[in-house]
């Protein structure tokens, strides 16, 4: 479901489209300079850094499972498409053919809920990243703390729970614009497709509605994890969550299944 707050707050214009359509204007998160291997999507043959694609691996009994941390042993296959494109590839048999070639075997089983498992795994990875940064002291929560960080120029990314109030989010965004000397720019935080209950559990704190990232590298790490999750959900109009306007894509609304974690993901 589109969220009108994100629509109105869009800073980077994008072509209109419904969920599942690939939009080349979707902003990608900024990346810290680093050397690393690229991977090729088995469905589109497009290449990209490992962190931007999702790895699939085979369980011992030949079941295809998500391996979003790319730690499972053995041969892997990589995908860079969104959920709608993946569902279409599964329905048409294209995914099975591509996986058979990648794994060099016909003895594979694609679970009916593979897309759900990937979405859940990406959501969990993004929330775990937020939790790690919180435990490292690189996040602030609570309106007053975020306003203080924003006005002092220490805020590098801003996120809101899906059930956050528009007034509260707007006040924090205004403080951020003032503190970063960007008044009138329209820059604002990103509404995540999870409510305050899930966000609070991820950060180990009570009633987390707004999250500010006060460390630049942490903002990049969080932005990458969230962008990969939201890219898979499907492109919708974006708002800007990071001080660099290419950070992140937005999504509002996700399946009920994505509110839970998946036991099937390779750890």
mmCIF file of C-alpha atoms in Angstrom, residues 19-262:
data_model
loop_
_atom_site.group_PDB
_atom_site.id
_atom_site.type_symbol
_atom_site.label_atom_id
_atom_site.label_comp_id
_atom_site.label_asym_id
_atom_site.label_seq_id
_atom_site.Cartn_x
_atom_site.Cartn_y
_atom_site.Cartn_z
ATOM 1 C CA UNK A 19 4.421 -2.386 -6.717
ATOM 2 C CA UNK A 20 6.514 -4.884 -8.556
ATOM 3 C CA UNK A 21 7.421 -2.760 -11.570
ATOM 4 C CA UNK A 22 11.138 -2.274 -11.973
ATOM 5 C CA UNK A 23 11.968 1.437 -11.892
ATOM 6 C CA UNK A 24 15.472 2.421 -13.004
ATOM 7 C CA UNK A 25 15.166 5.656 -11.020
ATOM 8 C CA UNK A 26 14.997 3.810 -7.698
ATOM 9 C CA UNK A 27 17.709 5.376 -5.528
ATOM 10 C CA UNK A 28 20.465 3.133 -4.353
ATOM 11 C CA UNK A 29 22.250 3.582 -1.024
ATOM 12 C CA UNK A 30 25.659 5.261 -0.948
ATOM 13 C CA UNK A 31 28.516 2.844 -0.431
ATOM 14 C CA UNK A 32 31.758 3.304 1.354
ATOM 15 C CA UNK A 33 34.708 2.795 -1.006
ATOM 16 C CA UNK A 34 35.771 -0.803 -0.858
ATOM 17 C CA UNK A 35 36.948 -3.582 -3.079
ATOM 18 C CA UNK A 36 34.831 -6.657 -3.345
ATOM 19 C CA UNK A 37 33.626 -9.281 -5.787
ATOM 20 C CA UNK A 38 30.598 -8.649 -7.931
ATOM 21 C CA UNK A 39 27.866 -11.178 -8.550
ATOM 22 C CA UNK A 40 25.503 -11.700 -11.450
ATOM 23 C CA UNK A 41 21.754 -12.119 -11.091
ATOM 24 C CA UNK A 42 20.801 -15.508 -12.522
ATOM 25 C CA UNK A 43 17.541 -14.073 -13.905
ATOM 26 C CA UNK A 44 18.619 -10.769 -15.467
ATOM 27 C CA UNK A 45 22.390 -11.366 -15.812
ATOM 28 C CA UNK A 46 22.941 -7.875 -14.386
ATOM 29 C CA UNK A 47 25.972 -7.612 -12.104
ATOM 30 C CA UNK A 48 26.353 -5.822 -8.813
ATOM 31 C CA UNK A 49 28.168 -5.942 -5.497
ATOM 32 C CA UNK A 50 27.335 -8.888 -3.274
ATOM 33 C CA UNK A 51 25.636 -6.652 -0.741
ATOM 34 C CA UNK A 52 23.054 -5.502 -3.278
ATOM 35 C CA UNK A 53 21.946 -8.999 -4.319
ATOM 36 C CA UNK A 54 20.399 -11.911 -2.438
ATOM 37 C CA UNK A 55 22.149 -15.276 -2.322
ATOM 38 C CA UNK A 56 20.197 -18.522 -2.577
ATOM 39 C CA UNK A 57 21.650 -21.788 -1.361
ATOM 40 C CA UNK A 58 20.679 -25.448 -1.325
ATOM 41 C CA UNK A 59 19.885 -27.303 1.863
ATOM 42 C CA UNK A 60 21.234 -30.874 2.202
ATOM 43 C CA UNK A 61 17.942 -32.220 0.849
ATOM 44 C CA UNK A 62 17.990 -29.939 -2.202
ATOM 45 C CA UNK A 63 15.579 -27.244 -1.019
ATOM 46 C CA UNK A 64 16.289 -23.699 -2.197
ATOM 47 C CA UNK A 65 16.572 -21.319 0.758
ATOM 48 C CA UNK A 66 17.583 -17.673 1.235
ATOM 49 C CA UNK A 67 21.096 -17.000 2.476
ATOM 50 C CA UNK A 68 21.025 -13.227 2.895
ATOM 51 C CA UNK A 69 24.266 -13.149 4.883
ATOM 52 C CA UNK A 70 26.014 -15.272 2.222
ATOM 53 C CA UNK A 71 27.472 -17.667 4.785
ATOM 54 C CA UNK A 72 26.023 -21.029 3.774
ATOM 55 C CA UNK A 73 28.583 -23.526 2.432
ATOM 56 C CA UNK A 74 28.617 -24.762 -1.109
ATOM 57 C CA UNK A 75 27.636 -23.253 -4.414
ATOM 58 C CA UNK A 76 25.250 -20.298 -4.351
ATOM 59 C CA UNK A 77 23.017 -18.480 -6.817
ATOM 60 C CA UNK A 78 22.324 -14.739 -6.721
ATOM 61 C CA UNK A 79 19.211 -12.747 -7.553
ATOM 62 C CA UNK A 80 18.773 -8.979 -7.826
ATOM 63 C CA UNK A 81 15.107 -8.744 -8.798
ATOM 64 C CA UNK A 82 12.180 -7.595 -6.704
ATOM 65 C CA UNK A 83 9.478 -9.871 -5.351
ATOM 66 C CA UNK A 84 7.037 -9.386 -8.217
ATOM 67 C CA UNK A 85 9.692 -10.317 -10.785
ATOM 68 C CA UNK A 86 10.737 -13.321 -8.720
ATOM 69 C CA UNK A 87 7.150 -14.540 -8.398
ATOM 70 C CA UNK A 88 6.736 -14.244 -12.167
ATOM 71 C CA UNK A 89 9.960 -16.164 -12.762
ATOM 72 C CA UNK A 90 8.790 -18.922 -10.409
ATOM 73 C CA UNK A 91 5.384 -19.154 -12.093
ATOM 74 C CA UNK A 92 6.915 -19.396 -15.562
ATOM 75 C CA UNK A 93 9.571 -21.920 -14.551
ATOM 76 C CA UNK A 94 12.408 -19.526 -15.315
ATOM 77 C CA UNK A 95 13.775 -19.593 -11.783
ATOM 78 C CA UNK A 96 14.003 -23.368 -11.663
ATOM 79 C CA UNK A 97 15.843 -23.456 -14.950
ATOM 80 C CA UNK A 98 18.264 -20.744 -13.856
ATOM 81 C CA UNK A 99 18.874 -22.481 -10.533
ATOM 82 C CA UNK A 100 19.457 -25.830 -12.211
ATOM 83 C CA UNK A 101 22.161 -24.255 -14.333
ATOM 84 C CA UNK A 102 23.678 -22.384 -11.398
ATOM 85 C CA UNK A 103 23.748 -25.403 -9.083
ATOM 86 C CA UNK A 104 24.474 -27.840 -11.931
ATOM 87 C CA UNK A 105 21.730 -30.200 -10.817
ATOM 88 C CA UNK A 106 18.072 -30.880 -11.523
ATOM 89 C CA UNK A 107 17.530 -32.185 -7.995
ATOM 90 C CA UNK A 108 16.236 -28.957 -6.521
ATOM 91 C CA UNK A 109 12.991 -28.045 -4.802
ATOM 92 C CA UNK A 110 11.644 -24.511 -4.785
ATOM 93 C CA UNK A 111 9.370 -24.041 -1.758
ATOM 94 C CA UNK A 112 5.992 -22.452 -2.414
ATOM 95 C CA UNK A 113 6.766 -19.697 0.075
ATOM 96 C CA UNK A 114 10.259 -18.860 -1.172
ATOM 97 C CA UNK A 115 9.375 -15.201 -1.754
ATOM 98 C CA UNK A 116 7.938 -14.935 1.757
ATOM 99 C CA UNK A 117 11.092 -16.469 3.209
ATOM 100 C CA UNK A 118 13.323 -14.032 1.339
ATOM 101 C CA UNK A 119 11.232 -11.056 2.415
ATOM 102 C CA UNK A 120 11.275 -12.206 6.026
ATOM 103 C CA UNK A 121 15.023 -12.819 5.927
ATOM 104 C CA UNK A 122 15.738 -9.383 4.475
ATOM 105 C CA UNK A 123 13.494 -7.732 7.025
ATOM 106 C CA UNK A 124 15.249 -9.561 9.824
ATOM 107 C CA UNK A 125 18.684 -8.593 8.475
ATOM 108 C CA UNK A 126 17.679 -4.921 8.309
ATOM 109 C CA UNK A 127 16.229 -4.899 11.817
ATOM 110 C CA UNK A 128 19.214 -6.788 13.180
ATOM 111 C CA UNK A 129 21.491 -4.144 11.680
ATOM 112 C CA UNK A 130 19.474 -1.440 13.452
ATOM 113 C CA UNK A 131 19.786 -3.422 16.677
ATOM 114 C CA UNK A 132 23.549 -3.790 16.313
ATOM 115 C CA UNK A 133 23.999 -0.067 15.755
ATOM 116 C CA UNK A 134 21.759 0.671 18.717
ATOM 117 C CA UNK A 135 23.866 -1.520 20.998
ATOM 118 C CA UNK A 136 26.967 0.275 19.713
ATOM 119 C CA UNK A 137 25.517 3.614 20.778
ATOM 120 C CA UNK A 138 25.145 4.939 17.223
ATOM 121 C CA UNK A 139 21.364 5.381 17.283
ATOM 122 C CA UNK A 140 19.134 7.697 19.260
ATOM 123 C CA UNK A 141 15.433 7.274 19.889
ATOM 124 C CA UNK A 142 12.861 9.591 21.362
ATOM 125 C CA UNK A 143 11.810 12.921 19.935
ATOM 126 C CA UNK A 144 13.854 15.166 22.225
ATOM 127 C CA UNK A 145 17.087 13.235 21.725
ATOM 128 C CA UNK A 146 16.655 13.158 17.958
ATOM 129 C CA UNK A 147 15.861 16.879 17.807
ATOM 130 C CA UNK A 148 18.995 17.625 19.845
ATOM 131 C CA UNK A 149 21.160 15.482 17.553
ATOM 132 C CA UNK A 150 19.535 16.979 14.452
ATOM 133 C CA UNK A 151 19.953 20.608 15.487
ATOM 134 C CA UNK A 152 23.590 20.004 16.418
ATOM 135 C CA UNK A 153 24.368 18.535 13.003
ATOM 136 C CA UNK A 154 24.929 15.011 14.338
ATOM 137 C CA UNK A 155 22.026 13.300 12.566
ATOM 138 C CA UNK A 156 22.909 11.264 9.479
ATOM 139 C CA UNK A 157 19.732 9.226 8.915
ATOM 140 C CA UNK A 158 16.167 9.309 10.182
ATOM 141 C CA UNK A 159 13.555 6.523 10.234
ATOM 142 C CA UNK A 160 9.977 6.280 11.463
ATOM 143 C CA UNK A 161 7.702 3.384 12.389
ATOM 144 C CA UNK A 162 4.763 2.918 10.033
ATOM 145 C CA UNK A 163 2.353 4.017 12.772
ATOM 146 C CA UNK A 164 4.276 7.186 13.640
ATOM 147 C CA UNK A 165 2.271 10.379 13.716
ATOM 148 C CA UNK A 166 2.702 12.821 10.841
ATOM 149 C CA UNK A 167 3.175 15.772 13.187
ATOM 150 C CA UNK A 168 5.970 14.116 15.152
ATOM 151 C CA UNK A 169 7.780 12.957 12.025
ATOM 152 C CA UNK A 170 7.409 16.408 10.501
ATOM 153 C CA UNK A 171 8.925 18.157 13.531
ATOM 154 C CA UNK A 172 11.948 15.860 13.492
ATOM 155 C CA UNK A 173 12.416 16.387 9.768
ATOM 156 C CA UNK A 174 12.295 20.160 10.250
ATOM 157 C CA UNK A 175 14.920 19.986 13.005
ATOM 158 C CA UNK A 176 17.101 17.893 10.695
ATOM 159 C CA UNK A 177 16.804 20.372 7.852
ATOM 160 C CA UNK A 178 17.681 23.259 10.162
ATOM 161 C CA UNK A 179 20.640 21.447 11.709
ATOM 162 C CA UNK A 180 22.033 20.408 8.330
ATOM 163 C CA UNK A 181 21.442 23.842 6.775
ATOM 164 C CA UNK A 182 18.940 22.496 4.244
ATOM 165 C CA UNK A 183 15.797 24.404 5.086
ATOM 166 C CA UNK A 184 13.311 24.303 2.231
ATOM 167 C CA UNK A 185 14.888 21.186 0.718
ATOM 168 C CA UNK A 186 12.050 18.837 1.656
ATOM 169 C CA UNK A 187 14.482 16.255 3.034
ATOM 170 C CA UNK A 188 12.843 14.067 5.649
ATOM 171 C CA UNK A 189 13.002 10.649 7.249
ATOM 172 C CA UNK A 190 11.923 7.339 5.813
ATOM 173 C CA UNK A 191 8.855 5.481 7.040
ATOM 174 C CA UNK A 192 9.656 1.807 7.507
ATOM 175 C CA UNK A 193 7.052 -0.874 6.674
ATOM 176 C CA UNK A 194 6.898 -2.079 10.296
ATOM 177 C CA UNK A 195 5.161 -0.616 13.312
ATOM 178 C CA UNK A 196 6.546 0.544 16.621
ATOM 179 C CA UNK A 197 6.083 -2.853 18.279
ATOM 180 C CA UNK A 198 8.458 -4.609 15.882
ATOM 181 C CA UNK A 199 10.866 -1.673 15.840
ATOM 182 C CA UNK A 200 10.982 -1.666 19.643
ATOM 183 C CA UNK A 201 11.733 -5.388 19.740
ATOM 184 C CA UNK A 202 14.526 -4.981 17.196
ATOM 185 C CA UNK A 203 16.224 -2.241 19.218
ATOM 186 C CA UNK A 204 15.531 -3.746 22.628
ATOM 187 C CA UNK A 205 13.836 -0.550 23.793
ATOM 188 C CA UNK A 206 10.299 0.453 24.687
ATOM 189 C CA UNK A 207 7.942 2.327 22.370
ATOM 190 C CA UNK A 208 10.386 3.138 19.570
ATOM 191 C CA UNK A 209 8.588 5.336 17.054
ATOM 192 C CA UNK A 210 11.476 7.361 15.581
ATOM 193 C CA UNK A 211 15.118 6.379 15.075
ATOM 194 C CA UNK A 212 18.016 8.689 14.337
ATOM 195 C CA UNK A 213 21.458 7.481 13.262
ATOM 196 C CA UNK A 214 24.255 9.673 14.596
ATOM 197 C CA UNK A 215 27.250 8.008 12.945
ATOM 198 C CA UNK A 216 27.951 8.377 9.230
ATOM 199 C CA UNK A 217 29.339 4.853 8.557
ATOM 200 C CA UNK A 218 26.516 3.370 10.642
ATOM 201 C CA UNK A 219 24.000 5.321 8.547
ATOM 202 C CA UNK A 220 25.526 3.791 5.421
ATOM 203 C CA UNK A 221 25.372 0.258 6.839
ATOM 204 C CA UNK A 222 21.788 0.657 7.978
ATOM 205 C CA UNK A 223 20.814 2.279 4.701
ATOM 206 C CA UNK A 224 22.233 -0.572 2.643
ATOM 207 C CA UNK A 225 20.395 -3.229 4.661
ATOM 208 C CA UNK A 226 17.101 -1.358 4.526
ATOM 209 C CA UNK A 227 17.453 -0.512 0.831
ATOM 210 C CA UNK A 228 17.984 -4.179 -0.085
ATOM 211 C CA UNK A 229 14.905 -5.170 1.926
ATOM 212 C CA UNK A 230 12.706 -2.458 0.424
ATOM 213 C CA UNK A 231 14.017 -3.089 -3.082
ATOM 214 C CA UNK A 232 12.820 -6.675 -2.832
ATOM 215 C CA UNK A 233 9.410 -5.623 -1.527
ATOM 216 C CA UNK A 234 9.058 -3.511 -4.641
ATOM 217 C CA UNK A 235 9.628 0.116 -5.639
ATOM 218 C CA UNK A 236 7.213 2.786 -4.511
ATOM 219 C CA UNK A 237 7.720 6.575 -4.277
ATOM 220 C CA UNK A 238 10.610 7.449 -1.999
ATOM 221 C CA UNK A 239 11.492 9.897 0.708
ATOM 222 C CA UNK A 240 15.016 10.638 1.809
ATOM 223 C CA UNK A 241 16.236 9.037 5.030
ATOM 224 C CA UNK A 242 19.910 9.845 4.817
ATOM 225 C CA UNK A 243 21.882 13.046 4.476
ATOM 226 C CA UNK A 244 22.933 11.920 0.996
ATOM 227 C CA UNK A 245 19.847 12.071 -1.146
ATOM 228 C CA UNK A 246 20.594 8.798 -2.917
ATOM 229 C CA UNK A 247 20.128 6.850 0.307
ATOM 230 C CA UNK A 248 17.440 4.259 0.452
ATOM 231 C CA UNK A 249 14.131 3.503 -1.175
ATOM 232 C CA UNK A 250 10.867 3.687 0.665
ATOM 233 C CA UNK A 251 8.084 1.222 1.077
ATOM 234 C CA UNK A 252 4.897 1.392 3.027
ATOM 235 C CA UNK A 253 3.103 -1.773 3.907
ATOM 236 C CA UNK A 254 4.307 -5.351 3.779
ATOM 237 C CA UNK A 255 2.769 -8.756 4.054
ATOM 238 C CA UNK A 256 1.738 -10.113 7.418
ATOM 239 C CA UNK A 257 4.210 -12.921 6.907
ATOM 240 C CA UNK A 258 7.037 -10.407 6.850
ATOM 241 C CA UNK A 259 6.202 -9.381 10.401
ATOM 242 C CA UNK A 260 7.818 -12.610 11.580
ATOM 243 C CA UNK A 261 11.253 -14.108 11.252
ATOM 244 C CA UNK A 262 12.032 -17.187 9.232
#
